[in-house]
């Protein structure tokens, strides 16, 4: 019996140990390799560029992705148009996480930009194709109106010159032949006229075609010139302030005033000439600035139409329209003073002669030798005293 | 120790029976060590025919691995195995088993940045004599330190599978 039990137990163990598929939990450790694959960073997109505030250049580009994930950053490079790599300046240097940057204070020249995407600390995409060229063009050095008249520091466009205003433009040393000089004249309306001319390489002076400013109004006019590159990029403008004055000056009034003995032409009496606008004193007397100047005044006995003239001036003649003197009188040490548009003749010491008490309205006939500050010749139309008949002396 | 020995012991005396019992228990419970385990697969007789449980074999599936990894990203691990055994097995765990290498050579291998996250609790069945390709989703990751040379690389990830019958 014992032996039979042992056999049964052994068979049970056999079943337990031998029937692995049915009872035992086999563990099979197997070594090998699985596979996974990485993306590649795509090539950067070709950037666009624009000058925002000269000479800052805004560079923009389209995003690229890796497996749908955004790129961590982009590297921006600037090349000379001829190909040499430059140092990218503040604003676009380093890793740019955004899709635009503005490189500040870009030097004068012609540049192209590229982008290069980066993922992680090391993965770099291929550098993009170069952008179109952006030209940082220097402004013209100076302008000069060669057809303008001058009074003091002011340049005038007068009636005679308004149809052909010529302004020369001095180019910067960085100018190249493919640049274009753009000149404009604008009034305060603003109405503008303009012309262009090809630049020359290097520093030099060019003069665009003369401009007809007939369509502009009198007053302040700004001459403005800039260079434009063949890329469409513009330099800053260089300006020149002008004044357009095309109105012919006229005699506005004439009046005598007693400054000595009433009813007598004598020292201290004045004759006041009023112009429609401030005249150029040098056109009244050569070299005169308008400050008090010694002159000789003549009271000429011409019957009942005595006249007043001033030696060595272009004031013209004042017809007193009365008989103030029975003999001509010469008043030396007289003075002229110009204050704006009012010129005052003060009689000095008058020579022997006889005066009459008279009243009249003076009539002034100026000469066209006189001009306003813009060098517009004085109209010679006679002006009668607006105050009517008075004693005058 | 094998089953045949145990069977023979059945006909021996009690001392031998005790030894056979110990051996059988060891055989039934020692499931963690890979080896040339013999399996009794010929029921009905006093003797059994020996069967050896074989390791699963791996097949290169790099060609079918889709690009997924990038610095800071995660991806899948694709594995294809064949079960040479005459019985089905279930893959329950996959763990890393060495350095990840690439098809880009040393420039990439110096810093692949690729790591595998071991996983357990799998229930991937591989039939007897069958081949299965399975994917461990999201178990691969790539650090930002991955070398530039690793772009587009196919990585081979050494792993050890644990399968049970």
XYZ file of C-alpha atoms in Angstrom:
558
model
C 0.000 0.000 0.000
C 2.799 2.429 0.939
C 4.512 1.797 -2.346
C 1.245 2.448 -4.220
C 0.805 5.793 -2.432
C 4.329 6.820 -3.411
C 3.683 6.103 -6.992
C 0.537 8.191 -6.977
C 2.362 11.073 -5.341
C 5.146 10.840 -7.828
C 2.682 10.951 -10.680
C 1.053 14.004 -9.174
C 4.417 15.726 -8.914
C 5.161 14.736 -12.447
C 1.928 16.339 -13.555
C 2.773 19.470 -11.591
C 6.309 19.726 -12.825
C 5.966 18.431 -16.354
C 2.812 20.031 -17.693
C 4.345 23.467 -18.128
C 1.869 24.774 -20.665
C -1.029 24.018 -18.474
C 0.205 24.768 -15.020
C 3.636 26.455 -14.779
C 4.317 30.178 -15.431
C 7.397 30.217 -17.630
C 9.376 33.410 -17.831
C 11.401 33.935 -20.917
C 13.821 36.799 -20.947
C 14.880 37.819 -24.427
C 17.261 40.564 -25.415
C 17.322 42.510 -28.646
C 16.646 45.889 -30.085
C 13.678 48.033 -30.835
C 13.669 50.986 -33.127
C 12.672 54.590 -33.031
C 13.376 57.430 -35.393
C 14.060 61.142 -35.087
C 12.843 64.029 -37.136
C 15.107 66.526 -38.815
C 14.842 70.258 -38.390
C 13.679 71.708 -41.705
C 15.407 74.491 -43.531
C 14.647 77.978 -42.290
C 12.191 80.037 -44.226
C 13.505 82.882 -46.314
C 13.017 86.075 -44.376
C 11.583 89.342 -45.511
C 13.077 92.617 -44.479
C 12.005 96.207 -44.168
C 13.519 99.379 -42.892
C 11.388 100.559 -40.035
C 13.144 103.523 -38.548
C 16.309 104.121 -40.485
C 18.764 102.485 -40.022
C 16.934 99.730 -38.156
C 15.901 96.734 -40.203
C 12.930 94.581 -39.301
C 13.412 90.964 -40.314
C 10.439 88.607 -40.393
C 10.068 84.988 -41.327
C 7.583 82.156 -41.350
C 7.690 79.546 -38.633
C 8.961 76.069 -39.255
C 8.137 73.120 -37.075
C 9.589 69.774 -36.120
C 7.020 67.054 -35.823
C 4.386 69.696 -35.329
C 6.322 71.255 -32.484
C 7.452 74.831 -32.647
C 11.070 75.587 -33.178
C 12.797 76.785 -30.041
C 14.662 79.638 -31.643
C 16.066 81.042 -34.832
C 19.481 82.378 -35.623
C 19.600 85.417 -37.877
C 22.562 86.149 -40.076
C 23.305 89.222 -42.131
C 25.468 89.079 -45.219
C 26.849 91.728 -47.441
C 25.217 91.539 -50.807
C 28.596 90.457 -52.112
C 28.490 87.507 -49.738
C 30.584 88.309 -46.683
C 29.043 87.324 -43.358
C 28.586 90.246 -40.993
C 28.149 90.496 -37.275
C 24.467 90.602 -36.501
C 23.749 93.556 -34.273
C 21.544 94.023 -31.266
C 17.940 93.159 -31.776
C 18.598 90.200 -34.060
C 21.673 88.668 -32.465
C 21.564 85.434 -30.527
C 18.655 83.044 -30.402
C 15.376 84.646 -31.413
C 12.281 82.860 -30.193
C 9.906 85.159 -32.063
C 9.278 85.289 -35.785
C 10.575 88.784 -36.224
C 13.397 90.910 -34.976
C 14.701 94.379 -35.603
C 18.399 94.796 -36.076
C 19.370 98.165 -34.760
C 21.801 100.669 -36.199
C 22.602 98.688 -39.294
C 25.520 100.311 -41.088
C 25.226 101.845 -44.506
C 25.449 99.148 -47.130
C 23.486 96.507 -48.950
C 22.576 93.500 -46.854
C 20.782 90.187 -47.002
C 19.423 88.084 -44.172
C 18.992 84.385 -43.493
C 17.287 82.382 -40.804
C 18.338 79.107 -39.247
C 15.959 77.218 -37.003
C 17.174 75.518 -33.856
C 15.578 72.876 -31.687
C 17.097 71.924 -28.380
C 20.625 72.979 -27.738
C 22.159 71.505 -30.847
C 19.734 70.680 -33.590
C 20.059 73.141 -36.415
C 18.085 73.283 -39.589
C 19.642 74.306 -42.833
C 20.137 78.022 -43.258
C 17.447 79.606 -45.336
C 17.930 81.216 -48.676
C 18.981 84.835 -48.449
C 16.406 87.540 -48.287
C 16.151 90.200 -50.887
C 18.663 92.962 -50.433
C 17.960 95.758 -48.041
C 19.929 98.910 -48.659
C 20.858 101.235 -45.866
C 21.505 104.383 -47.810
C 23.059 107.469 -46.303
C 21.285 110.757 -46.654
C 22.526 113.474 -48.979
C 25.148 115.593 -47.308
C 23.567 118.922 -48.132
C 21.292 120.862 -50.446
C 21.779 124.208 -52.059
C 19.255 126.246 -53.976
C 21.234 127.641 -56.829
C 18.409 129.662 -58.326
C 17.179 131.184 -55.094
C 17.810 134.710 -53.950
C 19.269 135.346 -50.560
C 18.496 137.790 -47.817
C 20.502 137.160 -44.740
C 20.389 133.429 -44.193
C 17.084 133.004 -45.947
C 16.762 131.553 -49.401
C 13.898 132.879 -51.463
C 11.968 131.689 -54.439
C 10.746 134.863 -56.078
C 8.405 135.593 -58.926
C 11.140 135.516 -61.498
C 12.491 132.194 -60.326
C 9.391 130.308 -59.284
C 9.051 128.439 -62.556
C 12.518 126.961 -62.421
C 13.861 126.338 -58.963
C 17.171 124.605 -59.097
C 18.505 122.736 -56.105
C 21.823 120.933 -56.102
C 22.328 117.853 -53.969
C 25.647 116.899 -52.467
C 25.893 113.133 -52.258
C 27.370 111.095 -49.444
C 30.615 109.252 -50.035
C 28.699 105.975 -49.905
C 26.517 106.857 -52.864
C 26.532 104.334 -55.670
C 25.592 104.754 -59.276
C 22.440 102.689 -58.977
C 21.006 105.084 -56.407
C 18.563 107.747 -57.410
C 18.363 111.267 -56.074
C 14.834 112.369 -55.304
C 14.173 116.060 -54.839
C 10.928 117.664 -53.837
C 9.688 121.105 -52.949
C 6.654 121.306 -50.741
C 4.689 124.227 -49.371
C 2.603 124.217 -46.230
C -0.622 123.118 -47.925
C 1.120 120.792 -48.626
C 1.562 120.807 -52.338
C 4.735 119.326 -53.671
C 6.642 119.085 -56.877
C 9.596 116.869 -57.470
C 12.185 115.529 -59.799
C 14.807 112.826 -59.801
C 18.237 112.281 -61.161
C 20.641 109.381 -61.108
C 23.234 109.507 -58.399
C 26.896 109.204 -59.036
C 29.284 106.933 -57.220
C 30.915 108.518 -54.250
C 30.695 112.051 -53.026
C 29.731 114.610 -55.592
C 27.034 117.037 -56.518
C 24.123 116.416 -58.783
C 21.339 118.747 -59.725
C 17.936 117.335 -60.542
C 15.879 119.109 -63.137
C 14.692 122.520 -62.068
C 11.265 122.475 -60.456
C 8.322 124.611 -61.409
C 6.746 125.834 -58.203
C 3.900 127.695 -59.883
C 1.437 125.382 -58.174
C 2.806 126.121 -54.735
C 1.694 128.915 -52.477
C 3.878 131.597 -50.990
C 5.339 131.019 -47.590
C 7.639 128.412 -46.203
C 8.769 125.825 -48.692
C 10.812 122.802 -47.765
C 13.281 121.412 -50.215
C 13.823 117.762 -49.411
C 16.160 115.289 -51.026
C 16.786 111.648 -50.353
C 18.478 108.790 -52.105
C 16.602 105.690 -53.108
C 18.315 102.412 -53.777
C 17.268 100.073 -56.534
C 15.869 97.896 -53.776
C 13.246 100.487 -53.052
C 14.860 101.447 -49.788
C 15.185 105.096 -48.977
C 17.743 107.172 -47.196
C 16.744 109.746 -44.660
C 15.941 113.094 -46.188
C 18.104 116.136 -46.090
C 16.142 119.337 -46.110
C 16.635 122.973 -46.887
C 14.229 125.665 -45.755
C 13.149 128.104 -48.422
C 10.658 130.933 -48.573
C 8.500 131.410 -51.572
C 7.652 135.071 -52.132
C 6.336 135.929 -55.520
C 4.382 139.039 -54.593
C 5.675 142.248 -56.069
C 6.219 144.847 -53.352
C 4.385 148.125 -53.667
C 4.281 151.551 -52.064
C 1.675 151.336 -49.325
C 1.715 154.886 -48.013
C 3.644 158.121 -47.905
C 3.317 160.785 -45.259
C 5.153 163.886 -44.033
C 5.287 164.874 -40.383
C 6.420 168.034 -38.703
C 9.318 167.589 -36.401
C 10.656 171.135 -36.282
C 8.857 174.428 -36.887
C 5.328 173.827 -38.021
C 4.646 174.943 -41.559
C 8.330 175.010 -42.371
C 10.490 172.461 -44.048
C 13.271 172.146 -41.552
C 15.331 169.768 -39.526
C 13.391 167.168 -37.633
C 10.647 166.917 -40.163
C 10.129 163.390 -41.412
C 8.874 161.694 -44.487
C 7.630 158.180 -43.812
C 7.654 155.658 -46.627
C 5.575 152.603 -46.038
C 6.164 149.535 -48.164
C 3.713 146.699 -48.695
C 6.332 144.389 -47.250
C 9.790 144.706 -45.854
C 12.149 145.865 -48.571
C 15.708 144.817 -49.051
C 17.570 147.869 -47.705
C 20.484 147.138 -49.942
C 18.213 147.679 -52.903
C 17.434 151.165 -51.593
C 21.007 152.129 -51.007
C 23.913 149.905 -51.870
C 25.240 148.128 -48.850
C 22.637 149.484 -46.538
C 21.382 147.262 -43.797
C 18.461 149.400 -42.735
C 20.191 150.898 -39.758
C 20.308 154.666 -39.436
C 22.296 156.035 -42.335
C 23.233 159.602 -43.217
C 21.786 160.858 -46.439
C 21.108 164.138 -48.131
C 17.465 164.970 -48.688
C 16.409 167.367 -51.333
C 13.230 169.431 -51.247
C 12.953 170.470 -54.832
C 11.016 173.559 -55.806
C 8.807 172.443 -58.669
C 6.029 175.018 -58.669
C 3.010 173.636 -56.931
C 4.320 170.106 -57.039
C 7.497 170.253 -55.065
C 9.261 166.953 -54.750
C 11.301 165.118 -52.177
C 14.226 163.018 -53.262
C 17.022 161.386 -51.303
C 20.496 161.356 -52.706
C 22.163 158.064 -53.547
C 19.038 156.045 -52.965
C 16.476 154.297 -55.113
C 13.511 155.504 -53.140
C 12.058 157.292 -56.132
C 10.273 160.578 -55.958
C 7.728 161.970 -53.599
C 5.469 164.513 -55.154
C 4.332 166.797 -52.352
C 1.497 168.034 -54.555
C 1.944 171.489 -53.080
C 4.302 174.415 -52.977
C 6.163 173.845 -49.742
C 9.303 175.718 -50.824
C 9.860 178.602 -53.152
C 13.512 177.686 -53.532
C 14.942 174.233 -53.385
C 16.415 173.199 -50.106
C 19.071 170.643 -49.420
C 18.952 168.996 -46.044
C 22.290 167.423 -45.190
C 22.872 165.153 -42.269
C 19.470 163.724 -42.872
C 19.022 160.104 -41.864
C 17.263 157.033 -43.160
C 16.072 154.274 -40.893
C 14.250 151.150 -41.980
C 12.144 149.249 -39.504
C 10.416 146.365 -41.173
C 8.369 147.823 -43.946
C 8.511 151.422 -42.733
C 11.295 153.696 -43.850
C 11.679 157.043 -42.174
C 13.562 159.953 -43.630
C 14.404 162.537 -41.020
C 15.522 165.854 -42.339
C 18.727 167.164 -41.010
C 20.098 170.605 -41.425
C 18.396 172.230 -44.391
C 20.109 174.908 -46.388
C 18.808 178.374 -46.960
C 15.456 178.620 -48.627
C 11.950 179.732 -48.196
C 9.139 177.581 -47.052
C 5.471 177.980 -47.581
C 2.732 176.763 -45.410
C 0.833 174.238 -47.442
C -1.231 171.161 -47.134
C -1.465 168.208 -49.478
C -1.508 164.516 -49.898
C 1.925 163.272 -50.907
C 2.290 160.993 -53.898
C 5.161 158.486 -53.937
C 6.418 156.952 -57.115
C 9.027 154.348 -56.224
C 11.666 152.889 -58.495
C 11.779 149.258 -59.532
C 15.363 149.126 -58.462
C 14.082 148.628 -54.984
C 13.104 145.089 -54.148
C 11.670 143.127 -51.342
C 13.817 140.642 -49.506
C 13.080 138.031 -52.134
C 14.427 140.410 -54.767
C 11.078 140.971 -56.364
C 11.327 144.431 -57.986
C 9.197 147.182 -56.528
C 6.128 148.111 -58.489
C 6.428 151.670 -59.772
C 2.780 152.443 -59.273
C 2.362 155.825 -57.576
C 0.876 155.797 -54.102
C -1.039 158.748 -52.670
C -1.057 159.277 -48.959
C -3.816 157.294 -47.428
C -4.249 159.896 -44.739
C -5.424 162.435 -47.306
C -4.493 166.084 -47.292
C -2.450 167.122 -44.306
C 0.103 169.757 -43.410
C 2.971 167.268 -43.651
C 5.714 169.746 -42.539
C 17.314 18.592 -13.405
C 14.599 17.434 -15.717
C 11.262 15.695 -15.699
C 12.614 12.399 -16.759
C 14.624 12.157 -13.593
C 11.543 12.921 -11.570
C 9.605 10.169 -13.247
C 12.237 7.667 -12.548
C 12.232 8.643 -8.960
C 8.578 7.783 -8.673
C 9.501 4.099 -8.714
C 12.137 4.438 -6.043
C 11.906 4.403 -2.372
C 10.525 7.148 -0.131
C 13.860 8.869 0.274
C 14.149 9.212 -3.407
C 10.516 10.292 -3.528
C 11.315 13.109 -1.153
C 14.174 14.273 -3.361
C 11.923 14.086 -6.386
C 9.340 16.219 -4.656
C 11.878 18.870 -3.874
C 13.106 18.903 -7.451
C 9.619 19.147 -8.854
C 8.725 22.045 -6.589
C 11.843 23.872 -7.648
C 10.979 23.314 -11.260
C 7.418 24.556 -10.840
C 8.296 27.756 -8.990
C 11.569 28.906 -10.551
C 10.082 31.199 -13.174
C 12.416 34.197 -13.109
C 15.537 32.761 -14.596
C 15.963 32.432 -18.293
C 17.579 29.207 -19.402
C 17.114 26.037 -21.311
C 14.109 25.010 -19.460
C 12.728 21.635 -20.362
C 9.041 21.177 -20.633
C 7.186 17.923 -20.418
C 4.906 17.989 -23.370
C 4.071 14.234 -23.921
C 1.404 13.418 -21.437
C 0.076 9.919 -20.881
C 3.180 7.863 -20.309
C 5.565 7.223 -17.505
C 8.122 9.226 -19.353
C 7.948 12.667 -20.967
C 9.699 14.064 -24.001
C 11.937 17.005 -23.213
C 11.094 20.506 -24.640
C 13.356 23.560 -24.296
C 11.778 27.052 -23.950
C 13.640 29.313 -26.318
C 14.163 33.019 -26.253
C 12.135 35.255 -28.488
C 14.051 36.536 -31.437
C 14.106 40.130 -32.593
C 13.769 41.439 -36.095
C 15.044 44.808 -37.244
C 12.100 47.106 -37.852
C 14.028 50.338 -38.267
C 12.565 50.722 -41.685
C 9.072 50.969 -40.355
C 9.801 53.269 -37.430
C 8.139 56.586 -38.080
C 9.959 59.810 -37.274
C 8.717 61.046 -33.942
C 11.594 62.176 -31.812
C 12.988 65.657 -31.514
C 14.727 67.424 -28.664
C 12.274 67.774 -25.854
C 9.835 65.366 -27.459
C 8.710 61.801 -26.995
C 8.105 58.925 -29.358
C 7.329 55.274 -29.661
C 9.483 52.195 -29.650
C 8.696 49.628 -32.274
C 9.658 46.034 -31.608
C 9.166 42.932 -33.695
C 9.703 39.544 -32.132
C 9.227 35.961 -33.107
C 8.259 33.266 -30.669
C 10.059 30.065 -31.675
C 8.358 28.057 -28.987
C 5.533 25.615 -29.595
C 3.443 27.481 -27.125
C 2.185 31.043 -26.955
C 3.873 33.543 -24.679
C 2.786 36.861 -23.298
C 5.193 39.741 -23.171
C 4.698 41.454 -19.850
C 7.590 43.843 -19.525
C 10.209 45.597 -21.560
C 13.219 47.207 -19.983
C 16.233 49.011 -21.295
C 19.333 46.949 -21.682
C 22.203 49.119 -22.793
C 23.214 52.212 -24.644
C 21.016 53.562 -27.367
C 22.878 53.834 -30.635
C 22.046 55.373 -33.972
C 22.705 54.897 -37.616
C 24.512 58.258 -37.657
C 27.667 56.993 -36.063
C 29.836 58.468 -33.365
C 28.824 62.084 -33.868
C 25.318 61.242 -32.798
C 26.089 58.368 -30.477
C 28.179 60.641 -28.320
C 24.996 62.328 -27.210
C 21.845 60.834 -28.590
C 19.770 62.248 -25.757
C 17.464 59.289 -26.312
C 16.198 57.288 -23.389
C 13.733 54.466 -22.992
C 11.278 54.241 -20.142
C 10.958 50.644 -19.003
C 7.434 49.410 -18.904
C 5.584 46.612 -17.199
C 2.096 45.260 -17.138
C 2.051 44.459 -20.817
C -0.176 41.758 -22.242
C 1.288 41.384 -25.700
C 0.600 37.796 -26.800
C 2.881 36.108 -29.279
C 1.466 32.908 -30.591
C 3.427 29.727 -30.930
C 5.820 30.196 -33.797
C 4.313 33.567 -34.598
C 5.824 36.979 -35.133
C 4.378 40.159 -33.748
C 5.256 43.799 -34.173
C 4.152 45.932 -31.304
C 4.606 49.523 -30.325
C 5.400 50.926 -26.941
C 3.732 54.272 -27.234
C 5.436 57.305 -25.793
C 8.147 55.360 -24.079
C 10.985 57.048 -25.930
C 12.120 60.525 -25.124
C 14.829 62.810 -26.420
C 16.499 65.461 -24.342
C 17.484 68.896 -25.552
C 21.073 67.765 -25.436
C 20.686 65.508 -28.448
C 23.529 66.098 -30.848
C 22.870 67.887 -34.106
C 24.099 64.790 -35.931
C 21.124 62.868 -34.576
C 18.676 64.591 -36.889
C 16.848 61.982 -38.924
C 18.617 59.177 -37.135
C 17.185 55.729 -36.575
C 17.950 54.617 -33.079
C 18.447 51.069 -31.936
C 17.259 50.637 -28.401
C 18.574 47.568 -26.584
C 15.830 46.006 -24.518
C 15.066 42.880 -22.593
C 11.633 41.393 -22.890
C 10.069 39.372 -20.177
C 7.551 36.882 -21.460
C 5.541 34.281 -19.720
C 3.940 31.193 -21.087
